[in-house]
Coordinates of C-alpha atoms and ligand atoms in Angstrom, one line a residue:
Chain P
M1 CA 12.5 11.5 18.6
H2 CA 13.8 14.5 19.3
P3 CA 15.5 15.9 15.6
A4 CA 19.0 16.4 16.2
F5 CA 19.8 19.5 13.4
S6 CA 23.4 17.6 13.2
V7 CA 21.9 14.2 12.1
I8 CA 19.4 16.3 9.6
F9 CA 22.3 18.0 8.2
L10 CA 24.7 14.7 7.7
T11 CA 21.9 12.6 6.5
T12 CA 20.7 14.7 3.6
L13 CA 24.4 16.5 2.9
L14 CA 25.6 12.9 2.8
G15 CA 22.9 12.0 0.5
A16 CA 23.2 14.4 -1.8
G17 CA 27.1 14.3 -2.2
Q18 CA 26.9 10.4 -2.8
G19 CA 24.0 10.8 -5.5
L20 CA 26.1 13.7 -7.4
Y21 CA 29.1 11.2 -7.2
L22 CA 26.8 8.5 -8.7
A23 CA 25.5 11.2 -11.2
M24 CA 29.0 11.9 -12.5
V25 CA 29.7 8.2 -12.8
T26 CA 26.7 7.4 -14.8
G27 CA 27.6 10.0 -16.8
Q28 CA 30.8 8.6 -17.5
L29 CA 29.5 5.1 -17.9
Y30 CA 26.7 6.7 -20.4
A31 CA 29.6 8.2 -22.4
V32 CA 31.8 5.5 -22.5
A33 CA 28.7 3.4 -24.0
R34 CA 28.6 6.0 -26.2
F35 CA 25.2 6.9 -25.3
L36 CA 26.3 10.9 -24.7
P37 CA 28.9 13.0 -26.0
V38 CA 32.2 12.6 -24.0
Q39 CA 32.4 15.2 -21.4
E40 CA 35.9 16.9 -20.6
D41 CA 37.6 15.5 -18.0
Q42 CA 37.2 18.7 -16.1
F43 CA 33.7 18.0 -15.9
Y44 CA 33.9 15.2 -13.8
A45 CA 36.8 16.4 -11.8
I46 CA 34.6 18.8 -10.4
G47 CA 31.3 17.5 -10.2
S48 CA 33.1 15.1 -7.7
L49 CA 35.2 17.6 -6.0
V50 CA 31.8 19.4 -5.0
A51 CA 30.0 15.7 -4.0
L52 CA 33.4 15.5 -1.7
V53 CA 32.7 19.3 -0.1
L54 CA 29.1 17.9 0.4
L55 CA 30.7 14.9 2.4
I56 CA 32.7 16.9 4.1
A57 CA 30.4 19.2 5.4
G58 CA 28.2 16.2 6.3
L59 CA 31.2 14.8 8.6
V60 CA 31.6 18.5 10.1
A61 CA 28.1 18.1 10.8
S62 CA 28.1 14.9 12.6
F63 CA 31.0 16.0 15.0
F64 CA 28.1 18.3 16.3
H65 CA 26.2 15.1 17.3
L66 CA 28.8 13.6 19.3
G67 CA 29.3 14.6 22.8
R68 CA 33.5 13.7 22.9
P69 CA 34.4 14.4 18.9
E70 CA 38.0 14.1 20.2
R71 CA 37.6 10.2 20.6
A72 CA 35.7 10.1 17.4
W73 CA 38.2 7.8 16.1
R74 CA 37.3 5.1 18.4
A75 CA 33.9 4.3 16.8
A76 CA 35.7 2.0 14.3
A77 CA 36.1 -0.7 16.6
M78 CA 32.7 -2.1 16.7
W79 CA 31.9 -2.7 13.2
R80 CA 30.6 -6.4 13.9
T81 CA 27.8 -5.2 15.7
S82 CA 27.5 -1.7 14.9
W83 CA 26.2 0.0 12.0
L84 CA 27.5 2.9 13.5
S85 CA 30.6 1.8 13.4
R86 CA 30.3 0.7 10.0
E87 CA 28.9 4.2 8.5
V88 CA 32.4 5.5 10.4
I89 CA 34.6 3.2 8.2
V90 CA 32.6 3.5 5.3
L91 CA 32.5 7.0 4.9
P92 CA 36.2 8.1 4.9
I93 CA 36.4 5.2 2.2
V94 CA 33.7 7.1 0.4
M95 CA 35.7 9.8 0.7
A96 CA 38.8 8.8 -0.3
L97 CA 37.1 7.2 -3.4
V98 CA 35.5 10.6 -4.4
F99 CA 38.6 11.9 -3.8
A100 CA 40.5 9.7 -5.9
Y101 CA 38.1 9.5 -9.0
A102 CA 38.1 13.7 -8.9
V103 CA 42.3 13.4 -8.9
A104 CA 42.1 10.9 -12.1
H105 CA 40.4 13.2 -14.2
W106 CA 41.9 16.4 -13.1
M107 CA 45.3 14.5 -13.8
E108 CA 43.6 13.1 -17.0
W109 CA 45.0 9.4 -15.7
T110 CA 43.0 7.9 -18.6
T111 CA 45.0 5.9 -20.5
P112 CA 43.4 2.4 -21.2
L113 CA 45.0 -0.1 -18.5
F114 CA 43.2 -3.3 -20.0
Q115 CA 40.7 -3.6 -22.3
L116 CA 37.4 -5.7 -22.1
G117 CA 35.6 -7.5 -24.8
A118 CA 36.2 -5.7 -28.5
A119 CA 36.1 -2.1 -27.4
L120 CA 35.8 -1.3 -23.5
Q121 CA 38.6 0.8 -22.4
V122 CA 39.2 0.2 -18.6
D123 CA 41.3 3.3 -17.5
S124 CA 41.9 4.4 -13.7
T125 CA 38.9 6.8 -13.7
L126 CA 36.2 3.7 -14.5
L127 CA 38.0 1.6 -12.2
L128 CA 37.8 4.4 -9.3
G129 CA 34.1 5.1 -10.4
L130 CA 33.0 1.1 -10.0
L131 CA 34.6 1.3 -6.8
G132 CA 33.5 4.2 -5.4
T133 CA 29.9 3.5 -6.9
L134 CA 29.7 0.4 -4.7
A135 CA 31.2 2.4 -1.4
S136 CA 28.9 5.0 -1.8
L137 CA 25.6 2.1 -2.0
A138 CA 27.4 0.5 0.8
L139 CA 27.6 4.0 2.8
F140 CA 23.9 4.8 1.9
V141 CA 22.9 1.0 3.4
C142 CA 24.9 2.1 6.4
T143 CA 23.6 5.3 7.3
A144 CA 19.7 4.2 6.8
M145 CA 20.6 0.5 8.8
I146 CA 21.4 2.8 12.1
Y147 CA 18.0 4.3 12.0
A148 CA 16.1 0.8 10.2
G149 CA 18.4 -1.0 12.8
V150 CA 16.8 -0.4 15.9
K151 CA 13.6 -2.0 16.6
F152 CA 12.5 -0.4 18.9
L153 CA 11.8 2.2 16.7
Q154 CA 9.4 0.4 15.2
E155 CA 8.6 3.4 12.4
W156 CA 12.4 3.4 11.4
H157 CA 12.6 -0.3 11.8
T158 CA 11.9 -1.5 7.9
P159 CA 13.4 -1.8 4.6
L160 CA 11.8 1.2 3.8
T161 CA 14.0 3.1 5.7
V162 CA 16.6 1.7 3.6
S163 CA 15.1 2.8 0.3
N164 CA 14.3 5.9 1.4
F165 CA 17.1 6.8 2.5
I166 CA 19.1 5.5 -1.1
F167 CA 16.1 7.1 -3.4
L168 CA 15.8 10.6 -1.8
G169 CA 19.8 10.7 -1.5
A170 CA 20.7 10.1 -5.2
A171 CA 17.5 12.3 -6.2
S172 CA 19.1 15.2 -4.7
G173 CA 22.6 14.2 -6.1
F174 CA 21.3 13.8 -9.9
M175 CA 19.4 17.4 -9.4
L176 CA 22.7 19.1 -8.2
A177 CA 23.9 17.5 -11.3
A178 CA 21.7 18.9 -13.5
A179 CA 21.8 22.1 -11.4
Y180 CA 25.7 22.2 -12.2
S181 CA 25.3 21.4 -15.7
A182 CA 22.7 24.0 -16.1
Y183 CA 25.1 26.6 -13.9
I184 CA 28.0 25.6 -16.9
G185 CA 26.0 25.3 -19.7
N186 CA 26.3 21.9 -20.1
P187 CA 24.1 19.8 -22.5
L188 CA 23.7 16.9 -20.4
V189 CA 21.2 18.6 -18.0
T190 CA 18.4 17.0 -19.4
F191 CA 19.8 13.5 -18.8
F192 CA 20.7 14.4 -15.3
G193 CA 17.4 16.2 -15.3
T194 CA 15.5 12.9 -16.4
W195 CA 17.5 10.7 -14.1
A196 CA 16.2 13.0 -11.5
V197 CA 12.9 12.8 -12.0
I198 CA 12.8 9.4 -12.1
L199 CA 14.6 8.9 -8.5
T200 CA 12.3 11.4 -7.4
L201 CA 9.4 8.9 -8.4
A202 CA 10.9 6.3 -6.6
G203 CA 11.7 8.2 -3.9
L204 CA 7.8 9.7 -3.6
A205 CA 6.7 5.9 -4.1
S206 CA 8.6 4.6 -1.3
R207 CA 8.3 7.4 0.8
L208 CA 4.0 7.2 0.3
A209 CA 4.6 3.5 1.2
H210 CA 6.5 4.3 4.5
L211 CA 4.1 6.8 5.6
S212 CA 0.9 4.5 5.1
R213 CA 2.9 1.0 6.7
N214 CA 3.4 3.9 9.6
A215 CA -0.2 5.4 9.8
H216 CA -1.1 2.0 10.8
L217 CA 1.3 0.7 13.0
K218 CA 0.0 -0.6 16.1
H219 CA 2.7 -0.3 18.6
K220 CA 4.1 -3.3 21.3
S221 CA 4.3 -1.9 23.9
T222 CA 2.0 -0.5 26.3
V223 CA 2.2 1.7 29.4
Q224 CA 0.7 -1.9 30.9
T225 CA 3.3 -3.9 29.7
A226 CA 5.9 -0.8 30.4
I227 CA 5.3 -1.3 34.3
G228 CA 3.5 -5.0 34.3
V229 CA 0.1 -3.6 36.0
R230 CA -2.4 -5.4 34.3
H231 CA -5.4 -2.6 34.3
R232 CA -7.0 -1.0 31.2
V233 CA -7.2 2.7 33.4
L234 CA -3.6 3.3 34.2
F235 CA -1.6 6.9 34.3
Q236 CA 1.5 8.1 35.1
K237 CA 1.3 11.0 37.9
A238 CA 4.6 11.2 38.4
Q239 CA 8.2 10.6 36.2
G240 CA 11.0 11.3 39.2
A241 CA 12.0 14.8 37.6
T242 CA 9.6 17.6 37.4
G243 CA 12.4 20.3 35.5
G244 CA 12.9 17.1 32.6
S245 CA 15.4 14.9 32.0
F246 CA 17.6 13.2 29.0
N247 CA 14.5 11.2 28.7
T248 CA 12.3 14.1 27.9
R249 CA 15.1 16.2 25.5
E250 CA 16.1 13.2 23.6
F251 CA 12.8 11.2 22.9
F252 CA 10.2 14.0 22.4
H253 CA 10.4 16.8 19.9
G254 CA 8.3 18.6 21.6
Q255 CA 6.0 20.2 18.6
S256 CA 2.6 20.3 18.7
Q257 CA 0.3 17.7 16.1
A258 CA -0.1 20.6 13.5
V259 CA 3.5 21.6 13.4
V260 CA 4.4 18.0 12.5
D261 CA 1.5 18.1 10.0
T262 CA 2.8 21.1 8.7
V263 CA 6.3 20.0 8.3
R264 CA 5.2 16.5 6.1
Y265 CA 2.6 18.4 4.0
L266 CA 5.8 21.2 3.4
Y267 CA 8.2 18.2 2.3
L268 CA 5.6 16.3 0.1
I269 CA 5.7 19.6 -1.7
L270 CA 8.7 20.4 -1.7
V271 CA 10.8 17.5 -2.2
F272 CA 8.6 15.7 -4.7
P273 CA 6.6 17.6 -7.1
I274 CA 8.0 21.5 -7.3
P275 CA 11.6 19.9 -8.4
M276 CA 10.1 17.8 -10.9
L277 CA 7.9 20.8 -12.1
L278 CA 10.6 23.1 -12.3
I279 CA 12.7 20.4 -14.3
G280 CA 9.8 19.7 -16.7
A281 CA 10.1 23.7 -16.9
A282 CA 13.8 24.3 -17.6
Y283 CA 13.4 21.3 -20.2
V284 CA 10.8 23.6 -22.1
T285 CA 11.9 26.7 -21.8
E286 CA 15.9 25.5 -21.8
S287 CA 16.0 28.0 -18.1
Q288 CA 19.6 27.9 -17.1
S289 CA 18.3 28.9 -13.6
L290 CA 14.8 26.7 -12.9
P291 CA 17.4 23.6 -12.3
I292 CA 19.2 25.2 -9.6
A293 CA 16.1 26.4 -7.9
A294 CA 15.2 22.4 -8.3
F295 CA 17.8 21.1 -6.0
F296 CA 17.3 23.9 -3.8
A297 CA 13.8 23.5 -3.1
Q298 CA 14.5 19.9 -2.8
F299 CA 17.3 19.9 -0.7
I300 CA 15.2 22.0 1.5
G301 CA 12.5 19.7 1.5
L302 CA 14.8 16.8 2.6
L303 CA 15.7 19.1 5.6
A304 CA 12.1 19.0 6.3
E305 CA 11.9 15.4 5.1
R306 CA 14.5 14.3 7.8
W307 CA 12.9 16.2 10.7
S308 CA 9.7 14.7 10.0
F309 CA 11.3 11.0 10.1
F310 CA 12.9 11.8 13.5
A311 CA 9.2 13.6 14.7
E312 CA 7.1 10.2 13.7
A313 CA 9.1 7.9 15.7
R314 CA 8.0 7.3 19.0
H315 CA 10.1 5.3 21.1
P316 CA 9.1 3.1 23.7
Q317 CA 10.5 4.7 26.2
N318 CA 8.4 7.8 26.1
L319 CA 5.4 5.8 28.2
Y320 CA 8.0 6.5 31.4
Y321 CA 7.9 10.1 30.8
Q322 CA 4.3 11.0 29.9
S323 CA 3.0 13.4 32.6
V324 CA 5.4 15.4 34.5
A325 CA 3.8 15.5 38.4
Chain B
M1 CA 27.5 -18.1 35.7
T2 CA 26.3 -15.4 37.6
Q3 CA 23.9 -12.6 36.6
L4 CA 23.7 -9.7 39.5
A5 CA 20.3 -8.0 39.2
L6 CA 17.5 -6.4 41.8
V7 CA 14.4 -7.2 42.4
I8 CA 11.7 -4.2 43.4
D9 CA 9.1 -5.7 45.2
L10 CA 6.2 -3.1 44.2
N11 CA 4.4 -4.4 47.0
V12 CA 6.4 -2.3 49.8
C13 CA 8.0 0.7 47.8
V14 CA 5.9 3.9 49.3
G15 CA 8.0 6.1 46.8
C16 CA 10.4 8.0 49.5
H17 CA 13.0 8.5 46.6
A18 CA 15.3 7.2 49.3
C19 CA 17.0 5.1 46.4
V20 CA 17.3 7.8 44.4
T21 CA 19.3 10.1 46.7
S22 CA 21.5 7.5 48.1
C23 CA 22.4 6.3 44.3
K24 CA 22.9 10.1 43.6
E25 CA 25.1 10.8 46.7
W26 CA 27.4 7.6 46.1
N27 CA 27.3 7.7 42.4
T28 CA 28.4 11.4 42.5
S29 CA 31.2 11.1 45.3
G30 CA 32.8 8.1 43.6
W31 CA 35.4 7.2 41.2
A32 CA 33.7 8.0 38.4
G33 CA 33.3 11.9 38.8
P34 CA 30.2 13.9 39.8
M35 CA 26.5 13.4 38.4
V36 CA 25.2 16.9 37.5
D37 CA 22.8 18.9 38.4
Q38 CA 22.0 22.2 36.9
N39 CA 19.9 24.9 38.4
P40 CA 19.3 22.6 41.2
Y41 CA 17.9 25.6 43.1
D42 CA 16.3 27.2 40.0
G43 CA 12.8 26.7 37.9
S44 CA 13.8 24.0 36.3
P45 CA 16.1 21.8 38.1
T46 CA 17.6 18.9 35.8
G47 CA 20.3 16.3 36.1
T48 CA 22.0 13.0 36.1
F49 CA 20.4 9.8 37.8
F50 CA 20.9 6.4 37.9
N51 CA 17.6 5.5 39.4
R52 CA 14.5 7.4 39.8
V53 CA 10.9 6.3 41.1
Q54 CA 7.9 7.2 39.3
T55 CA 4.5 6.9 40.2
F56 CA 1.5 5.8 38.5
E57 CA -2.5 5.8 39.3
V58 CA -4.3 2.3 38.6
G59 CA -7.7 2.5 38.2
T60 CA -10.9 5.5 38.3
F61 CA -11.8 7.4 41.2
P62 CA -12.2 6.3 44.2
N63 CA -11.3 2.8 43.4
T64 CA -7.7 3.5 42.4
E65 CA -4.3 2.6 43.6
T66 CA -1.3 4.6 43.7
V67 CA 1.8 2.7 42.5
H68 CA 5.5 3.7 43.0
F69 CA 8.0 2.2 40.9
P70 CA 11.7 3.0 40.9
K71 CA 13.4 2.4 38.0
S72 CA 17.1 2.1 36.5
C73 CA 19.2 -0.1 34.2
L74 CA 17.5 -3.8 34.3
H75 CA 21.1 -5.2 33.3
C76 CA 19.2 -6.8 30.5
E77 CA 20.9 -10.6 29.8
E78 CA 20.5 -10.0 26.1
P79 CA 21.1 -6.4 26.2
P80 CA 20.2 -4.4 23.1
C81 CA 22.2 -1.3 24.4
V82 CA 25.8 -3.4 23.8
P83 CA 25.9 -4.2 20.4
V84 CA 24.9 -0.9 18.6
C85 CA 27.8 0.8 20.4
P86 CA 30.7 1.9 18.0
T87 CA 33.2 1.8 20.1
G88 CA 32.5 -0.6 22.5
A89 CA 32.6 1.7 25.5
S90 CA 28.9 -0.3 26.5
Y91 CA 29.8 -3.7 27.4
K92 CA 28.5 -6.3 30.0
R93 CA 30.4 -8.1 32.0
P94 CA 31.0 -11.6 31.5
D95 CA 31.8 -12.5 35.6
N96 CA 28.9 -10.9 36.7
G97 CA 26.4 -9.9 34.0
I98 CA 26.7 -6.2 34.7
V99 CA 26.0 -3.8 31.9
L100 CA 28.4 -1.0 32.0
V101 CA 30.2 2.2 29.8
D102 CA 33.3 2.9 30.1
Y103 CA 33.3 6.7 30.3
D104 CA 36.7 7.1 28.8
K105 CA 35.8 5.6 25.9
C106 CA 32.2 6.6 25.3
I107 CA 31.9 9.3 22.5
G108 CA 28.2 10.7 23.4
C109 CA 27.2 9.5 20.5
K110 CA 23.5 8.7 22.5
Y111 CA 22.7 5.5 20.0
C112 CA 22.9 3.1 22.8
S113 CA 20.1 5.3 24.6
W114 CA 17.7 4.8 21.3
A115 CA 18.5 0.8 21.9
C116 CA 17.0 0.4 25.0
P117 CA 13.4 0.4 25.2
Y118 CA 13.3 1.4 28.8
G119 CA 15.1 4.9 28.8
A120 CA 17.5 3.8 31.5
R121 CA 20.6 5.4 29.9
E122 CA 21.0 8.9 30.4
V123 CA 23.9 11.7 29.0
D124 CA 25.6 13.6 31.5
E125 CA 25.5 17.0 30.3
Q126 CA 28.2 18.4 31.5
Q127 CA 30.8 15.3 31.1
K128 CA 29.5 14.5 28.0
V129 CA 29.2 11.0 28.3
M130 CA 26.7 8.3 28.4
K131 CA 25.9 7.1 32.5
K132 CA 23.3 4.5 33.5
C133 CA 23.3 2.4 36.9
T134 CA 26.4 0.1 37.5
L135 CA 24.7 -1.4 40.3
C136 CA 27.3 0.4 42.7
I137 CA 30.0 -1.5 40.7
D138 CA 32.8 -0.3 42.8
R139 CA 31.0 -1.0 46.0
I140 CA 29.7 -4.4 45.6
T141 CA 33.7 -6.0 44.7
D142 CA 35.1 -3.6 46.7
A143 CA 36.6 -6.8 49.4
K144 CA 37.3 -4.0 52.0
L145 CA 34.2 -3.6 53.0
S146 CA 32.0 -5.9 55.2
E147 CA 29.9 -8.1 53.2
R148 CA 27.1 -6.6 54.7
D149 CA 28.0 -3.4 53.3
R150 CA 28.7 -5.1 49.9
K151 CA 25.5 -3.7 48.1
P152 CA 24.3 -1.3 46.1
A153 CA 23.5 1.7 47.9
C154 CA 20.2 2.1 46.9
V155 CA 19.7 -1.5 48.5
L156 CA 21.0 -0.5 51.8
A157 CA 18.6 2.7 51.8
C158 CA 15.4 1.6 51.1
P159 CA 13.4 1.6 54.5
T160 CA 10.8 -0.6 53.4
S161 CA 13.1 -3.6 52.3
A162 CA 11.8 -3.0 49.0
R163 CA 14.9 -3.8 46.9
L164 CA 16.2 -6.7 46.9
F165 CA 20.2 -8.0 45.2
G166 CA 21.2 -10.7 44.6
D167 CA 22.4 -13.6 41.4
V168 CA 19.5 -14.6 39.9
H169 CA 21.0 -17.4 38.5
D170 CA 21.6 -19.0 41.8
A171 CA 18.3 -20.9 42.1
D172 CA 18.7 -20.4 46.2
S173 CA 19.4 -16.8 46.5
E174 CA 17.0 -14.8 48.0
V175 CA 16.4 -12.9 44.9
S176 CA 15.5 -16.2 43.1
V177 CA 13.2 -17.3 45.6
A178 CA 11.2 -14.0 45.6
I179 CA 10.7 -14.1 41.8
R180 CA 9.8 -17.6 41.8
E181 CA 7.4 -17.6 44.7
R182 CA 6.0 -14.2 44.7
G183 CA 5.5 -13.8 41.1
G184 CA 8.1 -11.8 39.8
Y185 CA 8.3 -10.7 36.5
Q186 CA 10.3 -8.4 34.1
L187 CA 9.6 -5.4 31.8
M188 CA 8.6 -5.1 28.3
P189 CA 8.8 -8.7 28.2
E190 CA 8.0 -8.4 24.2
W191 CA 11.0 -7.1 23.3
G192 CA 13.1 -10.2 24.1
T193 CA 15.6 -8.4 26.2
K194 CA 15.6 -10.8 29.0
P195 CA 15.9 -7.9 31.6
A196 CA 17.7 -9.6 35.0
N197 CA 15.8 -7.1 37.3
H198 CA 12.8 -8.6 38.3
Y199 CA 9.6 -6.4 39.8
L200 CA 7.4 -7.9 42.5
P201 CA 3.7 -7.5 41.7
R202 CA 1.2 -5.6 44.0
Q203 CA -0.6 -7.6 46.1
K204 CA -4.1 -7.4 47.8
I205 CA -3.5 -8.4 51.7
R206 CA -7.3 -9.0 52.8
I207 CA -8.8 -11.6 55.5
H208 CA -11.9 -12.8 54.2
I209 CA -13.7 -13.7 57.5
D210 CA -17.4 -15.5 57.6
Q211 CA -20.6 -14.6 59.0
D212 CA -20.4 -18.1 61.0
E213 CA -16.9 -17.2 61.8
L214 CA -17.9 -14.7 64.0
T215 CA -20.5 -16.3 65.4
R216 CA -19.0 -19.9 65.4
V217 CA -19.7 -22.5 68.7
D218 CA -16.3 -22.4 70.3
N219 CA -16.2 -18.7 70.0
P220 CA -15.6 -17.6 73.7
L221 CA -16.8 -13.9 72.8
R222 CA -19.9 -15.5 71.8
R223 CA -22.7 -14.7 73.7
E224 CA -25.0 -17.8 75.0
D225 CA -28.5 -16.7 74.9
L226 CA -30.1 -14.3 73.2
T227 CA -33.4 -14.5 74.5
D228 CA -34.7 -12.0 75.8
Y229 CA -37.1 -13.2 79.2
T230 CA -40.3 -11.5 80.7
G231 CA -40.6 -13.2 84.2
E232 CA -41.1 -16.8 82.9
E233 CA -39.3 -19.9 84.7
T234 CA -35.9 -20.4 83.7
L235 CA -33.2 -23.0 84.7
D236 CA -32.1 -20.2 87.0
D237 CA -35.4 -20.5 89.1
V238 CA -35.3 -24.2 89.6
A239 CA -34.8 -25.3 92.7
W240 CA -32.2 -28.0 92.9
Ligands
SF4_1 S1 17.6 -1.7 30.9 FE1 18.4 -0.4 29.2 S2 20.6 -0.4 29.5 FE2 19.8 -1.3 30.6 S3 20.6 -3.9 30.2 FE3 18.7 -3.2 29.5 S4 18.6 -2.0 27.2 FE4 20.9 -1.9 28.2
SF4_2 S1 26.6 7.2 24.0 FE1 28.9 6.1 24.4 S2 28.3 4.2 25.0 FE2 26.5 4.9 23.9 S3 26.8 4.2 22.0 FE3 27.9 6.0 21.5 S4 29.4 5.3 22.6 FE4 28.6 3.5 23.4

C-alpha cells in the first residue's frame, strides 16, 4: 500500500494524544488512591489541553486524506457497518471529553459529587476521566479496526494490528507525559517514564509478533486465481495503461526493498531501545531534557513505523498491475 | 431477484480495447460528468477508466498463449466495498444488483478501493470522488432507447461479441446458459465475494483425425490401387 502522509500523521498524532490523556487520568487515579502525591489541577488541565491539541492536529491531518473534505460530515452515516464511520463518531466524543476534563480541572470543579465506599470521593473530573478513558480505548479500537478489518490486506487482518495501535499509541502518550513532567520539573516524570517503558515493551512484543507473523504469511490470491487460468507460468504483458493509474499509485509504495528494510530497522531502533535507554538515563542523571528527547525519538520512530506498516501490506489487486508493457 | 452482470468470453476477446474506448466515450459524456484525462498527449498519460483490457502471457516460449483480459467492477453479490463506505455513497441496487457510487455523497476517502480485491475502483483525480463501472445504468434503464440499445456501451461495441450482458439469476438467460454450458467462472473465488460477472475460459479448437479416417474405405478421394504395374497381365487386359 502507498503510505499516505495524512494517514501516518493522523494515526500517530491521535495515538499520542489519547496516550497523553490516558496518562493524565492514570496519574489522577494513582493520586486518588494515594499512591502518588496529589497534583495541582492545572497539571492535569494543561496536560489534557496538549492532548486535545494533538487530537485536533490528527483530525486536521485526516482531512488531507479526503478528496472532498467539505462533505466529511457525511461520514458518520454508516456506523452500523463501517469502522471508518465509527471512528468519525468516536473521535469528536473523545475530543469533547478531553476538553471537558481539562475544563473541569482548570475550573477546579472538584467538590465531591458523591462518595463510593468509605473513602472514594467521586468528583466531576474523575467521572469525566473514566468516560474519556473508555472513549479513548474505543477510539484506539476503531482506528485500528479500519486497517485490521480489511480481510484482503492479510498483513493487517489480525488482532495484532489492534494491539500495536493501542500499545504504541499509549507508549508515546506516556512518553510525552514524562517529557511534560520533566519540562515543568514535576517529580511524576519517574512514574510516567516507568509506565512509558512498560508500554513500549508491550508494544515491542506485539510488533515483533506482528512482524514474524507477516514474514510467514501465505497470500490467498495468486495471479492464477486473479484471472482464472490454471498454468504455473503466467506473466502480465500489459495492464491497460502505460502512464500508471489510481491502481498503481494507491496500492504500491514505489520504493526499493532496501528502503523498506532501512525504514524497518530505523523504527525498530527509534521506537524501542532508544527511548527506553533515554528514560533510564534520565532516571539516573535526573536530567530534564532526556525524557523530552525520548518522546521525540519515539514519535519520529512511530512515523517510520506507520510508513512501514503501509509498505508491508500487499493488496491482492497488485496481481493485476505487475507490468506495464 | 435480478442480478445484472457481464459474461466475458476470453476465448474470443482479441484485446482490441473497443470496450475501453466506448465505455470512456459513453460515460465521460454522461450525466455524471467527465472522467478525467491527465497528460493525454504527454509522456505519462493517465486518467479514470471503468474498464481496462490487460494482457497476460501463459506458458514458456515457444509454447505460449496470449490471454486478453478485460477487467471492470464485477458487481459482486457480496460486495465487500459497500459495508466499509462511511457515507453510504457506495451501495448495491436492490432491484438489479448493480453496485454504484453516489458521486454527490462520496467524500473520496478511498476506503472502498482498499476493500475491493480486484482493484475495480478508481478515484477521479479531478472530481475527487470514487468511480467505477455502472454497467451503463443510465443506458440500460432508459426506456426511450430501443431494446437492442438498452445494453452497456462495451457490449454493443465489442466486435467479436466477447461480452454478454444479462441477468445471471434467470436460469434461461443468455448469460446463465453461457456460464452453465461453457464453464463460466468467477475471479478470486477464495474471498467469497461472489462476483456476478463471469468469464468464459479459453478453449482449444482441435480437430482430431485418425490415419485410417484419411484412408477410409468410403473416402471418395482414396486412390483405389497403389500397385505399380510392371507389364504383367491385369484385369483390363482380359478380353470378355
Ligand atoms: S468488483 Fe470490487 S468494486 Fe465491484 S462490487 Fe466487487 S468488490 Fe465492489
Ligand atoms: S471513497 Fe466514497 S464511495 Fe468509497 S468509501 Fe469513501 S465515501 Fe464511500
